[in-house]
């Protein structure tokens, strides 16, 4: 048996022994008395009786050995700001922020919603929350007022932290008007809003609600706020992700399990060492941002490079310039970003000294072989795919080079990571598929390892129903992805089993977009389908049956309505969810029993054979799609 195979086997067969050792990677105030309580499946309680603190382990713990070493390197090519905080300086900033939170009434267990661009204050805010046991809920800055309002209602935060604006491609993107509108739309109202004013976009403060960060920071300049020792199961944060219904799911993570899981991943998967520099190009609004911009690298005593800007501005080599300048050792990005770079001059990949870089990790969406090969050749560095989900918090499939060097195979994210008891099940019988090249649903047997979601915020029942009851008679966690395994045990991910789509590595629920489009007065019926796209992996396309078809008389009228619908999605959900096209049909393609033929629509749009159409009620709409797309 290989070294990794026995490491993996032990994690499954001697679960408690294995994770007890991993638990030693972090500081505990009280050591756990039990490693895993799985007496109420599928709810796993990790490190029972232990008390710890995520901020202590990420920041304070390093003060003894590396107080002056870089911890947070902030670079914005949008504003030109570039600043490095040592661990000591980061600790000071986090304590100031923690004191501000306390002064605004935030207590242990309270939720704090963070709606911020990529600025250092966002990192301070997240760390300050977990320092005092407040539960942060970061909402991606690209989401607009309606999406934000649903999340405010679900999380019911005491405080919202935001900023005047973000900036993208040199264009100021105001946040404050969207936030004001979201608060007016939501049922729940926060007690306070803390505003970071970057001086990018003037805004009006709401008296009695809005507080200026700069002012309060000044008041708490010398604040000392100790880390609060929290029960291992205390929620550290919630992070919303899309599912098949319109209501986003609040993925809830614990404190002890998450801290141990990330610390272990930094060692076994990323081979990170204190003093090295980690550059993840994600956004704090996504799970990769939580685990590998903020917490993971800091837990390992590494510096984390937080970047606001595009990969192509001011020039297409800017990332590699940063690698050279800050001696970045680890990079983490998404396939879409690499496909964007592919359009740049390839000479830029070798124009800088990137000798410090050990590997580039990519995740979030399928990594196609040509893209992987292109970047591998261009950089001359290992390209390591990793497959995971918002729910799991760290990779399910990849290679654990820190345990044993294993080759990566392009097209495959890799093998199951320790702790993840990954299986493939037949979708028709629920039977386990053990042979090579057999296609099945990727599931994980409980308990999920440390770091994965404990439950969905405020909804244990939805957690069980959504994830654990999709295979009749079997209590297994479904990833809702199709997969196959090859002869060497490497998995290949073949796409989603549900209606969730993946646009540029961002998971979107088609239902949410459909609900938004339905609110247009001239929309009778709508279907949103994910369609393959060379750059973004997938894009959303909307198919609309209009109420008043006389408004669609000519091409101009159709364009006008298409524009209105796109604008509506933009303003309610944000540009990430905007469909790339809106097509108008006389009716939606459905079976005689009324089920929408998503796969057939998708196939037509992708110029593939739509397959068996014997159950179709009326083929006209598929013809209409063909005509409009000219395929
Ligand atoms: P999210 O929770 O938004 O990160 O989305 C997770 C989903 O993205 C997974 O269920 C997969 O469908 C897809 N995904 C993530 N990483 C990969 C990968 N390396 N290869 C293929 N699909 C991926």
XYZ file of C-alpha atoms and ligand atoms in Angstrom:
654
model
C 0.000 0.000 0.000
C 1.304 3.474 -0.832
C 1.993 5.984 1.897
C -1.022 8.062 0.959
C -3.293 5.025 0.679
C -2.492 4.021 4.259
C -2.819 7.629 5.472
C -6.237 7.761 3.821
C -7.302 4.365 5.086
C -6.439 5.297 8.643
C -8.498 8.498 8.374
C -11.554 6.381 7.590
C -10.925 3.290 9.728
C -9.327 4.929 12.763
C -11.172 8.205 12.460
C -10.742 9.334 16.031
C -7.062 8.408 16.242
C -6.340 10.168 12.962
C -8.146 13.418 13.801
C -6.847 13.457 17.373
C -3.382 13.800 15.842
C -4.517 16.539 13.465
C -6.092 18.395 16.387
C -2.591 18.839 17.795
C -1.803 21.183 14.886
C -3.755 23.957 16.610
C -3.875 25.565 20.059
C -6.716 24.590 22.357
C -7.518 26.242 25.638
C -9.219 23.019 26.729
C -8.381 19.897 24.743
C -11.332 17.943 23.365
C -12.559 15.051 25.489
C -14.071 13.244 22.518
C -12.970 13.463 18.885
C -16.218 12.830 17.027
C -19.714 12.390 18.346
C -21.764 10.874 15.551
C -24.572 9.632 17.732
C -27.141 11.739 15.864
C -26.332 11.198 12.202
C -25.978 13.040 9.906
C -25.000 15.703 12.465
C -21.315 15.316 13.310
C -19.969 17.034 16.397
C -16.203 17.333 16.147
C -13.784 17.802 19.048
C -16.401 17.643 21.777
C -15.522 19.530 24.948
C -12.634 21.384 23.310
C -12.420 25.160 23.419
C -10.386 27.176 20.984
C -10.436 30.344 18.885
C -9.919 30.702 15.144
C -8.458 34.213 15.387
C -6.051 33.150 18.123
C -4.764 30.340 15.918
C -4.585 32.528 12.798
C -3.045 35.617 14.358
C -2.135 35.816 18.065
C -0.501 32.427 18.117
C 2.189 33.671 15.740
C 3.124 36.746 17.745
C 5.657 34.814 19.786
C 7.743 33.672 16.818
C 6.908 35.978 13.929
C 5.342 39.217 15.122
C 7.218 41.274 12.514
C 6.799 38.880 9.639
C 4.278 39.809 6.895
C 0.792 38.438 7.545
C -1.481 40.360 5.191
C -0.189 41.852 1.969
C -2.890 44.026 0.468
C -2.627 45.039 -3.190
C -5.226 46.940 -5.187
C -4.455 47.632 -8.805
C -7.762 49.487 -8.844
C -6.776 52.198 -6.361
C -3.004 51.741 -6.366
C -3.011 50.945 -2.647
C -0.338 48.488 -1.550
C 0.290 47.811 2.122
C 1.793 45.025 4.176
C 0.659 44.254 7.723
C 2.899 42.189 9.972
C 1.295 39.702 12.334
C 1.639 42.289 15.138
C 0.023 45.029 13.030
C -2.731 42.695 11.888
C -3.411 41.772 15.494
C -3.691 45.466 16.417
C -6.103 46.173 13.557
C -8.226 43.156 14.422
C -8.421 44.239 18.062
C -9.473 47.746 17.019
C -12.183 46.257 14.838
C -13.245 43.894 17.637
C -13.553 46.853 20.011
C -15.671 48.685 17.429
C -17.944 45.662 17.079
C -18.358 45.498 20.831
C -19.060 49.237 21.039
C -21.844 48.721 18.485
C -23.424 46.076 20.667
C -22.144 42.905 18.992
C -22.014 39.949 21.394
C -20.977 36.331 21.193
C -23.331 34.428 18.881
C -24.609 37.583 17.163
C -24.412 37.670 13.396
C -22.427 40.307 11.549
C -23.068 40.607 7.829
C -20.067 41.716 5.785
C -20.828 43.231 2.367
C -17.479 44.545 1.285
C -15.085 44.785 -1.612
C -11.611 43.298 -1.424
C -10.124 45.644 1.148
C -7.989 44.856 4.175
C -10.788 46.020 6.489
C -12.866 43.075 5.288
C -10.176 40.715 6.590
C -10.004 42.635 9.883
C -13.786 42.350 10.164
C -13.861 38.586 9.621
C -11.037 37.985 12.081
C -12.572 40.380 14.642
C -15.872 38.475 14.502
C -14.353 35.082 15.162
C -12.154 36.664 17.842
C -15.197 37.566 19.955
C -17.423 34.686 18.891
C -19.666 36.728 16.594
C -20.773 34.785 13.514
C -19.836 36.460 10.270
C -21.772 36.131 7.084
C -19.903 37.527 4.116
C -22.068 38.349 1.115
C -20.247 38.607 -2.207
C -20.001 42.254 -3.283
C -21.251 41.364 -6.771
C -24.698 40.563 -5.388
C -27.349 43.257 -5.627
C -30.072 44.428 -3.260
C -32.593 41.605 -3.578
C -29.975 38.873 -3.009
C -28.561 40.877 -0.147
C -31.996 41.379 1.416
C -32.744 37.624 1.420
C -29.442 37.033 3.180
C -30.099 39.811 5.720
C -33.433 38.204 6.527
C -31.946 34.746 6.913
C -28.926 35.765 8.998
C -30.692 38.540 10.995
C -27.454 40.408 11.699
C -27.052 42.893 14.541
C -24.496 44.754 12.478
C -23.688 45.130 8.791
C -20.193 46.173 7.739
C -19.829 47.699 4.306
C -17.957 50.282 2.258
C -18.789 53.118 -0.063
C -17.721 51.237 -3.156
C -15.684 48.620 -4.894
C -13.840 49.106 -8.135
C -13.630 46.840 -11.146
C -11.587 47.493 -14.223
C -11.156 51.109 -13.151
C -14.901 51.605 -12.781
C -16.278 52.548 -9.366
C -19.017 50.173 -8.233
C -21.041 51.842 -5.444
C -22.126 49.488 -2.642
C -23.970 51.849 -0.334
C -27.119 52.456 -2.480
C -27.535 48.691 -2.907
C -27.128 48.182 0.830
C -29.641 50.935 1.663
C -32.135 49.399 -0.712
C -31.535 45.897 0.668
C -32.181 47.123 4.216
C -35.393 48.780 3.094
C -36.469 45.528 1.368
C -35.607 43.200 4.260
C -37.960 42.392 7.122
C -35.084 42.241 9.566
C -33.345 45.539 10.299
C -29.790 45.675 11.671
C -29.117 47.887 14.709
C -26.066 49.460 13.096
C -24.136 49.771 9.842
C -20.381 50.302 9.942
C -19.140 52.107 6.854
C -15.587 52.071 5.541
C -15.231 55.173 3.397
C -12.628 54.627 0.698
C -13.379 58.000 -0.830
C -14.472 56.374 -4.074
C -18.152 57.204 -4.079
C -19.939 59.881 -2.047
C -22.816 58.584 0.057
C -25.344 59.838 2.555
C -25.202 58.410 6.051
C -28.385 57.286 7.732
C -28.477 59.116 11.089
C -28.634 56.788 14.093
C -27.814 53.739 11.944
C -24.564 54.393 10.093
C -21.211 54.703 11.842
C -17.936 55.787 10.269
C -15.179 53.202 10.601
C -12.358 55.784 10.468
C -13.823 57.699 13.396
C -14.434 54.672 15.582
C -11.024 53.226 14.725
C -9.457 56.414 16.039
C -11.375 56.018 19.295
C -10.209 52.429 19.725
C -6.618 52.915 18.595
C -5.131 51.218 21.646
C -7.854 48.663 22.173
C -6.974 45.299 23.646
C -9.664 42.728 23.086
C -8.779 39.194 24.126
C -9.793 36.172 22.065
C -12.845 34.462 23.559
C -12.386 30.716 24.029
C -15.263 29.112 22.228
C -16.754 25.677 22.296
C -15.550 23.656 19.315
C -19.123 23.527 17.966
C -19.670 27.284 18.211
C -20.528 28.533 14.696
C -17.663 30.530 13.205
C -19.565 31.704 10.165
C -22.343 31.186 7.693
C -21.865 31.514 3.965
C -24.746 31.490 1.535
C -24.750 29.301 -1.508
C -27.274 28.560 -4.206
C -29.345 25.445 -4.457
C -32.247 24.250 -6.522
C -34.803 26.425 -4.764
C -34.892 30.212 -4.860
C -33.920 30.475 -1.185
C -30.158 30.500 -0.639
C -28.703 28.060 1.872
C -26.706 29.350 4.838
C -23.819 26.913 5.097
C -22.842 26.924 8.780
C -19.386 25.983 9.975
C -18.096 25.260 13.463
C -14.969 26.621 15.133
C -12.802 23.666 16.233
C -13.386 21.366 13.278
C -12.815 24.111 10.724
C -9.608 25.293 12.386
C -8.193 21.767 12.516
C -9.301 20.948 8.955
C -7.650 24.034 7.483
C -4.465 23.635 9.510
C -4.236 20.008 8.344
C -4.911 20.944 4.702
C -2.155 23.561 4.789
C 0.266 20.814 5.726
C -0.929 17.737 3.828
C -2.385 19.298 0.683
C -0.689 22.679 0.227
C 2.654 21.983 1.949
C 2.569 25.487 3.368
C 5.228 26.636 5.773
C 5.428 29.641 8.043
C 7.112 32.542 6.294
C 5.928 31.586 2.823
C 3.469 33.650 0.792
C 0.047 32.448 -0.384
C -1.790 34.288 -3.154
C -5.377 33.260 -3.739
C -7.094 35.252 -6.462
C -10.590 34.451 -5.211
C -12.895 36.889 -3.412
C -13.781 36.895 0.285
C -17.413 36.449 -0.789
C -16.703 32.842 -1.798
C -15.636 29.822 0.172
C -12.123 29.791 -1.300
C -11.765 33.336 -0.004
C -12.710 32.247 3.506
C -10.514 29.170 3.617
C -7.540 30.184 1.505
C -7.365 33.965 1.449
C -8.048 34.498 5.123
C -7.858 31.535 7.461
C -5.742 28.733 5.958
C -2.569 30.665 5.125
C -2.649 32.618 8.403
C -3.158 29.434 10.425
C 0.030 28.156 8.817
C 1.926 31.342 9.701
C 2.138 32.314 6.047
C 1.533 35.752 4.586
C -1.612 36.005 2.514
C -1.767 38.267 -0.504
C -5.197 39.852 -0.864
C -5.760 41.348 -4.297
C -8.354 43.762 -5.628
C -8.288 43.994 -9.387
C -8.398 42.107 -12.642
C -5.734 39.655 -13.852
C -5.311 41.794 -16.976
C -4.964 45.299 -15.543
C -2.773 47.326 -15.752
C -1.310 44.537 -17.890
C -1.772 40.817 -18.482
C 1.308 39.906 -16.450
C 0.272 41.643 -13.244
C -0.182 38.420 -11.229
C 3.284 37.180 -12.154
C 4.719 40.592 -11.379
C 3.225 40.219 -7.885
C 4.624 36.703 -7.574
C 8.072 38.123 -8.325
C 7.706 41.133 -6.046
C 6.361 39.294 -2.995
C 8.079 35.953 -3.621
C 4.758 34.146 -3.715
C 5.163 30.424 -3.086
C 1.566 29.193 -3.523
C -1.105 30.422 -5.913
C -4.762 29.488 -5.944
C -7.104 30.514 -8.741
C -9.956 29.300 -10.952
C -9.944 27.853 -14.487
C -11.946 30.825 -15.802
C -9.191 33.210 -14.741
C -6.662 31.098 -16.627
C -8.891 31.138 -19.711
C -8.921 34.947 -19.443
C -5.116 34.940 -19.298
C -5.003 32.658 -22.324
C -6.148 35.618 -24.408
C -3.077 37.592 -23.341
C 0.380 37.489 -24.835
C 1.876 34.135 -23.670
C 5.264 35.846 -23.324
C 3.877 37.494 -20.172
C 3.991 34.119 -18.433
C 7.757 34.090 -18.630
C 8.430 37.819 -18.325
C 8.898 37.744 -14.534
C 11.025 35.822 -12.100
C 8.511 33.377 -10.640
C 11.127 31.003 -9.248
C 9.593 31.310 -5.766
C 6.332 29.737 -6.971
C 5.915 26.060 -6.105
C 2.504 25.306 -7.550
C -0.710 26.739 -8.934
C -3.907 25.276 -7.475
C -7.137 25.634 -9.433
C -10.678 24.923 -8.266
C -14.320 25.881 -8.491
C -15.264 24.435 -11.861
C -14.056 21.747 -14.234
C -10.492 22.326 -15.393
C -10.322 21.443 -19.055
C -7.191 19.772 -20.331
C -6.144 22.413 -22.922
C -6.341 25.164 -20.288
C -4.381 23.093 -17.771
C -1.755 22.228 -20.381
C -1.437 25.822 -21.560
C -0.763 27.225 -18.106
C 1.474 24.290 -17.114
C 3.637 24.850 -20.203
C 3.641 28.610 -19.795
C 4.632 28.655 -16.135
C 6.632 25.460 -15.965
C 5.033 24.763 -12.569
C 2.798 21.995 -11.249
C -0.892 22.728 -11.846
C -3.017 21.090 -9.159
C -6.752 20.794 -9.653
C -8.917 20.429 -6.561
C -12.606 19.702 -6.292
C -14.744 20.889 -3.416
C -17.852 22.786 -2.489
C -18.900 25.677 -0.299
C -20.337 22.994 1.978
C -17.064 21.139 2.536
C -14.774 24.134 3.153
C -11.672 22.321 1.851
C -10.852 19.913 -0.994
C -12.719 16.610 -1.351
C -10.597 15.449 -4.281
C -7.026 16.437 -5.100
C -3.529 15.079 -4.409
C -1.997 15.318 -0.938
C 1.573 16.091 -1.929
C 2.429 16.876 1.692
C 1.809 13.222 2.525
C 3.139 11.647 -0.625
C 4.001 13.148 -3.988
C 1.472 11.929 -6.500
C 1.108 12.832 -10.145
C -1.771 15.064 -11.186
C -3.757 13.870 -14.176
C -5.209 16.613 -16.311
C -8.972 16.378 -16.437
C -9.109 14.777 -12.975
C -9.086 16.729 -9.706
C -7.479 13.666 -8.091
C -8.225 11.135 -5.390
C -10.396 11.376 -2.241
C -8.802 13.405 0.493
C -8.291 11.892 3.952
C -11.498 12.015 5.973
C -13.770 12.051 2.917
C -15.292 8.613 2.428
C -16.177 9.229 -1.219
C -18.358 6.752 -3.101
C -20.043 6.595 -6.490
C -23.656 5.464 -6.453
C -25.917 4.432 -9.282
C -28.634 7.060 -9.625
C -31.225 4.448 -10.560
C -30.583 1.750 -7.928
C -28.557 3.588 -5.289
C -26.045 0.700 -5.431
C -22.367 1.472 -4.974
C -20.339 1.417 -8.191
C -16.867 0.056 -7.619
C -15.664 -0.581 -11.150
C -13.558 1.759 -13.238
C -15.334 4.072 -15.696
C -18.765 3.527 -14.130
C -20.677 6.789 -13.987
C -22.466 7.588 -10.754
C -23.402 10.289 -8.298
C -20.512 11.407 -6.090
C -21.553 10.955 -2.474
C -19.749 11.046 0.871
C -20.513 8.679 3.709
C -21.035 10.293 7.075
C -19.661 11.654 9.219
C -18.362 14.427 7.012
C -14.819 15.250 8.163
C -14.008 18.330 10.271
C -14.426 21.656 8.490
C -17.545 20.682 6.554
C -20.927 22.269 7.184
C -22.523 21.450 10.549
C -25.982 22.223 9.261
C -27.807 24.935 7.331
C -28.281 28.070 9.384
C -31.529 27.805 11.339
C -32.763 24.844 9.336
C -31.601 21.383 10.434
C -34.475 19.824 8.571
C -33.478 21.393 5.255
C -29.890 20.249 5.844
C -31.024 16.640 6.234
C -33.570 16.757 3.418
C -31.373 18.534 0.901
C -28.135 16.683 1.291
C -28.807 13.373 3.010
C -32.030 11.998 1.600
C -31.451 12.039 -2.135
C -30.633 8.312 -2.286
C -33.590 6.299 -0.968
C -32.717 4.135 2.013
C -29.166 5.471 2.327
C -27.939 8.195 4.637
C -25.173 9.616 2.456
C -24.202 13.198 1.649
C -24.829 13.980 -2.009
C -22.529 16.385 -3.798
C -25.033 16.533 -6.693
C -22.157 15.954 -9.083
C -21.728 13.111 -11.540
C -18.395 11.362 -11.494
C -16.374 8.391 -12.681
C -13.225 6.826 -11.323
C -10.356 5.404 -13.361
C -8.253 2.304 -12.756
C -5.888 4.262 -10.477
C -8.682 5.627 -8.274
C -8.588 9.136 -9.774
C -12.004 10.732 -10.072
C -13.384 12.761 -12.969
C -16.264 15.156 -12.368
C -18.851 15.158 -15.147
C -21.229 17.963 -14.174
C -24.153 18.551 -11.842
C -27.074 16.224 -11.294
C -29.328 19.158 -10.377
C -30.289 22.524 -11.838
C -27.381 24.373 -10.321
C -25.099 26.033 -12.855
C -21.511 27.153 -12.582
C -20.616 30.497 -14.163
C -16.920 31.347 -13.996
C -16.565 29.145 -10.922
C -19.547 30.746 -9.191
C -22.442 28.536 -8.293
C -25.834 29.923 -9.253
C -29.268 28.440 -8.810
C -31.364 28.668 -11.961
C -34.453 28.904 -9.734
C -33.254 32.162 -8.180
C -32.738 33.728 -11.609
C -36.114 32.435 -12.785
C -37.832 34.011 -9.788
C -36.185 37.324 -10.522
C -37.208 37.261 -14.203
C -40.764 36.244 -13.276
C -41.160 39.519 -11.434
C -41.102 41.378 -14.788
C -44.715 42.384 -15.595
C -44.563 40.987 -19.120
C -43.198 37.542 -18.211
C -45.713 34.702 -18.130
C -43.280 31.812 -17.812
C -39.527 31.450 -17.744
C -36.852 28.774 -17.721
C -33.174 29.413 -17.070
C -30.662 26.877 -18.302
C -26.868 26.693 -18.062
C -25.185 26.531 -21.449
C -21.523 25.722 -22.180
C -19.295 28.750 -22.712
C -15.695 28.741 -23.859
C -14.573 31.335 -21.324
C -16.835 31.026 -18.298
C -17.462 27.283 -18.377
C -21.194 27.942 -18.372
C -23.488 30.912 -18.822
C -27.151 31.310 -17.936
C -29.645 31.585 -20.790
C -33.255 32.545 -20.207
C -36.258 31.342 -22.206
C -39.301 33.511 -21.732
C -42.937 33.223 -22.671
C -44.252 36.788 -22.738
C -47.698 37.750 -21.480
C -48.265 40.356 -24.118
C -46.739 39.040 -27.315
C -47.749 42.159 -29.233
C -44.854 43.825 -27.421
C -42.500 41.481 -29.296
C -43.522 42.471 -32.790
C -40.084 43.163 -34.213
C -36.445 42.573 -33.398
C -36.129 45.965 -31.733
C -39.039 45.283 -29.413
C -37.511 41.932 -28.487
C -34.154 43.552 -27.823
C -35.848 46.126 -25.608
C -37.570 43.479 -23.498
C -34.376 41.416 -23.370
C -32.558 44.502 -22.086
C -35.220 45.163 -19.471
C -35.039 41.603 -18.187
C -31.241 41.683 -17.986
C -31.405 44.955 -16.098
C -33.932 43.515 -13.695
C -31.661 40.565 -12.845
C -28.731 42.962 -12.539
C -30.535 45.128 -10.050
C -32.067 42.305 -8.022
C -29.371 39.642 -7.997
C -26.281 41.274 -9.459
C -24.377 41.076 -12.712
C -23.030 37.571 -11.928
C -26.523 36.171 -12.386
C -27.410 38.114 -15.544
C -28.373 35.751 -18.393
C -26.166 36.029 -21.447
C -29.256 35.899 -23.702
C -33.011 36.056 -23.279
C -34.962 34.231 -25.988
C -38.713 34.556 -26.452
C -40.761 31.444 -27.115
C -44.452 30.825 -27.674
C -44.335 28.132 -24.988
C -41.622 26.302 -23.037
C -40.402 22.902 -24.235
C -42.054 20.464 -21.836
C -43.027 16.829 -21.662
C -46.686 15.909 -21.892
C -46.695 15.626 -18.110
C -45.472 19.230 -17.871
C -41.821 18.666 -16.953
C -39.407 21.183 -18.427
C -36.966 19.579 -20.889
C -33.850 21.289 -19.579
C -31.384 18.835 -21.081
C -32.979 19.161 -24.511
C -32.851 22.976 -24.365
C -29.244 22.798 -23.252
C -28.372 20.379 -26.053
C -29.953 22.592 -28.730
C -28.097 25.650 -27.445
C -24.839 23.704 -27.405
C -25.473 22.413 -30.925
C -25.797 18.851 -29.716
C -28.387 16.224 -30.446
C -31.300 16.799 -28.020
C -31.777 13.046 -27.668
C -35.039 11.228 -27.189
C -37.935 13.633 -27.677
C -40.788 11.124 -27.702
C -42.283 12.611 -24.545
C -42.227 16.205 -25.819
C -45.602 17.889 -25.849
C -44.838 20.224 -28.751
C -41.504 20.551 -30.588
C -42.181 24.143 -31.742
C -40.228 25.901 -28.955
C -37.068 23.898 -29.694
C -37.389 24.993 -33.331
C -37.805 28.587 -32.156
C -34.619 28.332 -30.088
C -32.750 26.944 -33.095
C -33.993 29.734 -35.313
C -33.142 32.490 -32.871
C -29.686 31.125 -32.199
C -29.216 30.314 -35.827
C -27.942 26.815 -35.064
P -19.168 26.051 -5.019
O -19.780 25.534 -3.765
O -19.770 27.320 -5.462
O -17.674 26.092 -4.918
O -19.517 25.020 -6.173
C -19.172 23.678 -6.031
C -19.414 22.966 -7.331
O -18.481 23.463 -8.315
C -19.164 21.491 -7.247
O -20.282 20.774 -6.758
C -18.820 21.159 -8.698
O -19.986 21.058 -9.467
C -18.031 22.384 -9.135
N -16.583 22.211 -8.940
C -15.819 22.745 -7.970
N -14.519 22.424 -8.141
C -14.451 21.641 -9.230
C -13.380 20.972 -9.920
N -12.117 21.070 -9.521
N -13.703 20.234 -11.001
C -14.989 20.121 -11.425
N -16.027 20.735 -10.831
C -15.777 21.502 -9.743
